[in-house]
PDB file of C-alpha atoms in Angstrom:
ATOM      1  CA  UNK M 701      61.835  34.464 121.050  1.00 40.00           C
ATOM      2  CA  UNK M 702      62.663  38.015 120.526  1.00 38.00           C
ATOM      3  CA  UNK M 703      61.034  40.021 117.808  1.00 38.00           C
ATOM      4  CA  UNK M 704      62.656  42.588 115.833  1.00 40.00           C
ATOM      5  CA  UNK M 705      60.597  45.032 113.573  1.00 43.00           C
ATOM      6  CA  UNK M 706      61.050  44.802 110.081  1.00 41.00           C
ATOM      7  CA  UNK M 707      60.820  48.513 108.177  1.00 44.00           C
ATOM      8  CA  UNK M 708      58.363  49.301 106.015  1.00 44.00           C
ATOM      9  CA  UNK M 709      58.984  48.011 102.105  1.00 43.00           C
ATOM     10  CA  UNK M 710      60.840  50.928 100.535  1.00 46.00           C
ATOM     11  CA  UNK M 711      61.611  53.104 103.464  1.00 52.00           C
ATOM     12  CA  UNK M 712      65.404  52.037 103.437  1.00 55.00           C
ATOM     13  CA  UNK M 713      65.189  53.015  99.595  1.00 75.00           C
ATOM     14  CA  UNK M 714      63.536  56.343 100.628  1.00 86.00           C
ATOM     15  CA  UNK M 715      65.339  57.752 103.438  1.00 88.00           C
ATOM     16  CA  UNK M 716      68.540  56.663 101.461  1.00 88.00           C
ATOM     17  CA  UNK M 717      67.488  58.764  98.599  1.00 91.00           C
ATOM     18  CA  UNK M 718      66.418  61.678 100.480  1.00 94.00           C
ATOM     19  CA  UNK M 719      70.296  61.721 102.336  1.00 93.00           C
ATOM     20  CA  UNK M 720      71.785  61.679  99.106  1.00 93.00           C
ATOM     21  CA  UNK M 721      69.770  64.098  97.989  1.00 95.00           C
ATOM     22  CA  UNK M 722      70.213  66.532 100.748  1.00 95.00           C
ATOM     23  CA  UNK M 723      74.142  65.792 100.702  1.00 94.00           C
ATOM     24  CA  UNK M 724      74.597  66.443  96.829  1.00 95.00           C
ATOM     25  CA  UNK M 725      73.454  70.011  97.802  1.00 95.00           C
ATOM     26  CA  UNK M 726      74.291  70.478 101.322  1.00 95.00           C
ATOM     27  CA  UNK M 727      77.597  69.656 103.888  1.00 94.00           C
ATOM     28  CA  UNK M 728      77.161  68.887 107.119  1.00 95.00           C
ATOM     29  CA  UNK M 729      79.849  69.152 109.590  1.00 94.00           C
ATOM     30  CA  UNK M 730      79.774  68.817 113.865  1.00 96.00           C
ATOM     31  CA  UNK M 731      81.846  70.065 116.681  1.00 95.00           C
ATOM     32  CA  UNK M 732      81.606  67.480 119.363  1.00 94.00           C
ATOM     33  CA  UNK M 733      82.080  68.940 122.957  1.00 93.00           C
ATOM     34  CA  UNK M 734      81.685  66.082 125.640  1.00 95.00           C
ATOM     35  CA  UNK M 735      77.987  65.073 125.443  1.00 96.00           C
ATOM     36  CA  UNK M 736      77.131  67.665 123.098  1.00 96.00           C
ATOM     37  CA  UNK M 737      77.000  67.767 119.232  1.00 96.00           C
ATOM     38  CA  UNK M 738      76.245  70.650 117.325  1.00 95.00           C
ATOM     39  CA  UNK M 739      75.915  70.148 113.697  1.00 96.00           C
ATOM     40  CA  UNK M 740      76.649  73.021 110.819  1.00 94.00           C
ATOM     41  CA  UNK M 741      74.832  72.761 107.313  1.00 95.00           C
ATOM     42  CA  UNK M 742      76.099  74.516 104.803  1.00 94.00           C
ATOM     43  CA  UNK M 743      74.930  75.017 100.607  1.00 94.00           C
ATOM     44  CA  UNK M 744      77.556  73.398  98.680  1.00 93.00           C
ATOM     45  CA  UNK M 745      76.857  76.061  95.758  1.00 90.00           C
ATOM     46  CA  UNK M 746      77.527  79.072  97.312  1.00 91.00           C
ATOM     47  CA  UNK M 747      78.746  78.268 100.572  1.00 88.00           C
ATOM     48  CA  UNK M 748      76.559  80.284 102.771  1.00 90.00           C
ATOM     49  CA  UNK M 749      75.705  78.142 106.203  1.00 91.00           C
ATOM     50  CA  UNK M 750      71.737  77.595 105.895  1.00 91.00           C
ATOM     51  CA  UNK M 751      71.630  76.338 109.803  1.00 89.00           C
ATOM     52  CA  UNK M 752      73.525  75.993 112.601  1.00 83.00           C
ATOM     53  CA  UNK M 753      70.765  75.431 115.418  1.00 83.00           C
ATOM     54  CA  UNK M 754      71.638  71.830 115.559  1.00 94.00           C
ATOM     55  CA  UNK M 755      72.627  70.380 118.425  1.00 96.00           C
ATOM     56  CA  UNK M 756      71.831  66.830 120.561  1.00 97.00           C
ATOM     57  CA  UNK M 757      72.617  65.410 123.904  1.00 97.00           C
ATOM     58  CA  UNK M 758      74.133  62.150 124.467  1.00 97.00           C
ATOM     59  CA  UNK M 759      71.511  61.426 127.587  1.00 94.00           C
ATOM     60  CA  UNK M 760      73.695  59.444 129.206  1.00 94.00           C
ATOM     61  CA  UNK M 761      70.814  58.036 131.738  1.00 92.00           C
ATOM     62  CA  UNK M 762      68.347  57.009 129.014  1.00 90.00           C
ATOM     63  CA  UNK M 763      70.981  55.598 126.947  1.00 93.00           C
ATOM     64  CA  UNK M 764      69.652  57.583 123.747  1.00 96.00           C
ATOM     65  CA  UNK M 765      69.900  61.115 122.527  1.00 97.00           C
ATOM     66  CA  UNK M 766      68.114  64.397 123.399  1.00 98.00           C
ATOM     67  CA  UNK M 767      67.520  66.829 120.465  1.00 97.00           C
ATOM     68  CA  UNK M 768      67.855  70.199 122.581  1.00 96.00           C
ATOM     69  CA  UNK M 769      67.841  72.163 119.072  1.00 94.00           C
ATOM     70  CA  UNK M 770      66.345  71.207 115.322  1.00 95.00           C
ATOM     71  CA  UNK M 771      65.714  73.773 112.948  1.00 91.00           C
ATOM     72  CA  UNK M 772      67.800  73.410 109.800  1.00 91.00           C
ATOM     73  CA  UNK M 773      66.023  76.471 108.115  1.00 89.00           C
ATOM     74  CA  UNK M 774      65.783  74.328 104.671  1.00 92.00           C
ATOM     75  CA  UNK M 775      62.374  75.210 103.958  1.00 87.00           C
ATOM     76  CA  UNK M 776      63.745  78.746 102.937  1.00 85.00           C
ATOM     77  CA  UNK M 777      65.721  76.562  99.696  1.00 87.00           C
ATOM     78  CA  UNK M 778      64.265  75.335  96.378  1.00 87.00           C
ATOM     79  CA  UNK M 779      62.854  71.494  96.043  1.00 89.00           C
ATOM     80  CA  UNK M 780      63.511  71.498 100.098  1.00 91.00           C
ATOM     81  CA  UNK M 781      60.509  68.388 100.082  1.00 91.00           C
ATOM     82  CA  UNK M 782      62.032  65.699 102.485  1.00 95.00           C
ATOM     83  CA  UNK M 783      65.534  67.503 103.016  1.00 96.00           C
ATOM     84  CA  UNK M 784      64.332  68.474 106.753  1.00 95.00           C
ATOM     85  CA  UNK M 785      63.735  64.609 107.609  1.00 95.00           C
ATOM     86  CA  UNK M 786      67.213  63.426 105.828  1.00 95.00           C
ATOM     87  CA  UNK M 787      69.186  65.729 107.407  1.00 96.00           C
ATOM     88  CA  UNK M 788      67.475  64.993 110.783  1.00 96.00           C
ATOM     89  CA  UNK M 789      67.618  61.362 110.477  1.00 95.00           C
ATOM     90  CA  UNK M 790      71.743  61.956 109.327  1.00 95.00           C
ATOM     91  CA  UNK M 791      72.560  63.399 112.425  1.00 96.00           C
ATOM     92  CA  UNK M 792      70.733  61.171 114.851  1.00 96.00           C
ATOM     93  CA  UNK M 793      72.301  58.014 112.651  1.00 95.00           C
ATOM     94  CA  UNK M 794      75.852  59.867 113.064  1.00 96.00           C
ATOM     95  CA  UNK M 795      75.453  60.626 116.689  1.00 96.00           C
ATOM     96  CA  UNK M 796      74.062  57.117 117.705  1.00 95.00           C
ATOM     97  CA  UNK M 797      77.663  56.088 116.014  1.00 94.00           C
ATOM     98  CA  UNK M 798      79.308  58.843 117.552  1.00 94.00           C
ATOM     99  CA  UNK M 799      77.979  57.684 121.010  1.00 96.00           C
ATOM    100  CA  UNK M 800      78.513  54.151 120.424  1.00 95.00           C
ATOM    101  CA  UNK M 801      74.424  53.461 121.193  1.00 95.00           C
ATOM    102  CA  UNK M 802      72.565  50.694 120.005  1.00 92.00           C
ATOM    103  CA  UNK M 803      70.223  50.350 117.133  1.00 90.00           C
ATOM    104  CA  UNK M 804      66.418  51.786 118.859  1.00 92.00           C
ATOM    105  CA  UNK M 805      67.830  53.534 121.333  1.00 95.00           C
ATOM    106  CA  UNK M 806      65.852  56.279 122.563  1.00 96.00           C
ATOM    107  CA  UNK M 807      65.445  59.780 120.822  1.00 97.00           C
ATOM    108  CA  UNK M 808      63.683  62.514 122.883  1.00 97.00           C
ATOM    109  CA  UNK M 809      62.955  65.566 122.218  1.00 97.00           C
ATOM    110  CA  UNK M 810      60.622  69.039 123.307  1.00 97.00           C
ATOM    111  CA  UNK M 811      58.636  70.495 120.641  1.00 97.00           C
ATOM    112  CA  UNK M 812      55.543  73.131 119.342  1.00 96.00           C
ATOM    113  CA  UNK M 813      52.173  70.767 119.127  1.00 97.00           C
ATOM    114  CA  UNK M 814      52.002  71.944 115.451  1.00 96.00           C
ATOM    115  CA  UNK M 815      55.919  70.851 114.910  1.00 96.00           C
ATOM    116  CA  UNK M 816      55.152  67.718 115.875  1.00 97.00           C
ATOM    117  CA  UNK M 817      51.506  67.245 113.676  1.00 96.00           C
ATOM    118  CA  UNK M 818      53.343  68.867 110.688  1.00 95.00           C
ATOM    119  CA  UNK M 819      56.685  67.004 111.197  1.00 96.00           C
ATOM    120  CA  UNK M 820      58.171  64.676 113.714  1.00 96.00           C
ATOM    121  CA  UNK M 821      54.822  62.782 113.821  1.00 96.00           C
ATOM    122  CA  UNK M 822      55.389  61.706 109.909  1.00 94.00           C
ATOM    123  CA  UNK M 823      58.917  60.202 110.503  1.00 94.00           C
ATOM    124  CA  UNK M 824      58.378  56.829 110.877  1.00 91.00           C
ATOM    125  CA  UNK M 825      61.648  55.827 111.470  1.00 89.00           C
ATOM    126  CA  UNK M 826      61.462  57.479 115.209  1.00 94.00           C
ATOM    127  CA  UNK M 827      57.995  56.275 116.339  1.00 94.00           C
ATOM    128  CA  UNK M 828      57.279  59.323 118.010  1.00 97.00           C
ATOM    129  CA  UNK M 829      54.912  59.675 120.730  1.00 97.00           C
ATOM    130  CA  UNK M 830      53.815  62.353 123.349  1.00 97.00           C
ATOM    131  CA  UNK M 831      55.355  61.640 126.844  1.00 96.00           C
ATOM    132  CA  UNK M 832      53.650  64.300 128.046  1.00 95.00           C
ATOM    133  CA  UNK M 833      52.101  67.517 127.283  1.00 96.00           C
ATOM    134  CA  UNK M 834      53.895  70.850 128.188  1.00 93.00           C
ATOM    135  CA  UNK M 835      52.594  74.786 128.747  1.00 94.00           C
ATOM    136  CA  UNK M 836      52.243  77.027 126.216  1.00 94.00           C
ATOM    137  CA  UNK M 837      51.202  73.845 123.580  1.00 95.00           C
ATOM    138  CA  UNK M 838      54.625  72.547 123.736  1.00 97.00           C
ATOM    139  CA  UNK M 839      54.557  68.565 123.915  1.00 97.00           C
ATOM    140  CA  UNK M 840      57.456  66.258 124.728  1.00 97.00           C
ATOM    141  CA  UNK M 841      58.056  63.632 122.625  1.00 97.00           C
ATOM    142  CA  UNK M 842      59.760  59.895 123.047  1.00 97.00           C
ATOM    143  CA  UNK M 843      60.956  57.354 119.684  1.00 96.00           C
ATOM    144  CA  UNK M 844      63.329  55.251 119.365  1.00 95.00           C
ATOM    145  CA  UNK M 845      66.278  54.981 116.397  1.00 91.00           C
ATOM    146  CA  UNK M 846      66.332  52.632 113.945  1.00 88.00           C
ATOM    147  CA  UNK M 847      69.234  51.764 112.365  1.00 88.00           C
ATOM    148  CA  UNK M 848      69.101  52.231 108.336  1.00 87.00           C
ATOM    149  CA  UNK M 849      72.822  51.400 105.844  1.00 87.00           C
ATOM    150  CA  UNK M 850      73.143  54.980 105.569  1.00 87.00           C
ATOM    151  CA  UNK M 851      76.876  56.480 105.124  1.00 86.00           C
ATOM    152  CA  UNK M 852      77.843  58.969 107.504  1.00 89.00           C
ATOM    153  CA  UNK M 853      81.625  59.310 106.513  1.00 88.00           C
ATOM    154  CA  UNK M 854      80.509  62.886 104.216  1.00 88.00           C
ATOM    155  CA  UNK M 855      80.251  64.560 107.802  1.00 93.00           C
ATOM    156  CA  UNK M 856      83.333  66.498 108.380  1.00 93.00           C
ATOM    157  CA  UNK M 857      85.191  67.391 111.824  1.00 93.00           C
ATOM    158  CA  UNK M 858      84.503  71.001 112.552  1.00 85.00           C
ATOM    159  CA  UNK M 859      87.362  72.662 113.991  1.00 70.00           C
ATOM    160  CA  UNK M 860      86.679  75.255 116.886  1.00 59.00           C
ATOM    161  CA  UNK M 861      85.019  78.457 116.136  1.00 55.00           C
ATOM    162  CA  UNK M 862      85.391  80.699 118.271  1.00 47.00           C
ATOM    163  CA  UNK M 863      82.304  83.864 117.881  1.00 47.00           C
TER     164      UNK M 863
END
């Protein structure tokens, strides 16, 4: 008999709230080049793009996604508490669709010891844990997706920049 794990009471109600949140200030868009995704947020108020250092991997051999890039720069807006973790766990749930993966497929990632303590460590949606450590405290981290009734359709089509 296979088990499934059940989330945490409230977490579907949480992370739900937090995306709607972040996407009644923000937009998120993605240009999708083969494997690669790179995602652009912008501040639906005034327009300005807030990040553009977001981009994943469809890893192809581990069936699951790489982060190679994660830093939405949100912590430089007002009431920002959460926003970091929505928008993260927006792209990965857009991707995984984008990809065609399967719900807890695996999520991977290379990271600052301290990013992880102060951040990827408290999603529990990912379940992340250190593979193995790296020089210069840099850690590389392993979790696995799971699959919330979040709506994806606000994430626009980029069309080609060209800089």
């Amino acid at each position: 008999m296979m088990h499934t794990a059940v989330p945490e009471p409230g977490m579907f109600s949480f992370m739900g709230t937090q995306v709607r949140r972040l996407m009644s200030r923000f937009s998120l868009s993605y240009l999708r080049e083969d494997t690669c995704v790179e995602y652009f947020l912008y501040d639906t108020g005034n327009r300005a793009m807030v990040s553009l250092n977001l981009i994943l991997s469809h890893d192809r051999f581990a069936k699951g996604l790489y982060v190679s890039k994660f830093y939405p720069q949100l912590y430089q807006t007002q009431d920002s508490r959460f926003l970091s973790a929505a928008c993260f766990y927006l792209m990965i749930h857009h991707s995984v669709s984008m990809f065609g993966l399967s719900d807890h497929c695996r999520v991977s990632l290379e990271t600052d010891s301290h990013v992880f303590d102060e951040f990827y460590s408290r999603l529990p949606e990912f379940h992340f844990k250190i593979a193995h450590l790296r020089p210069c405290r840099r850690v590389c981290l392993y979790g696995s997706y799971q699959s919330l009734p979040i709506d994806t359709a606000l994430i626009r089509k980029n069309r080609k920049l060209f800089l």
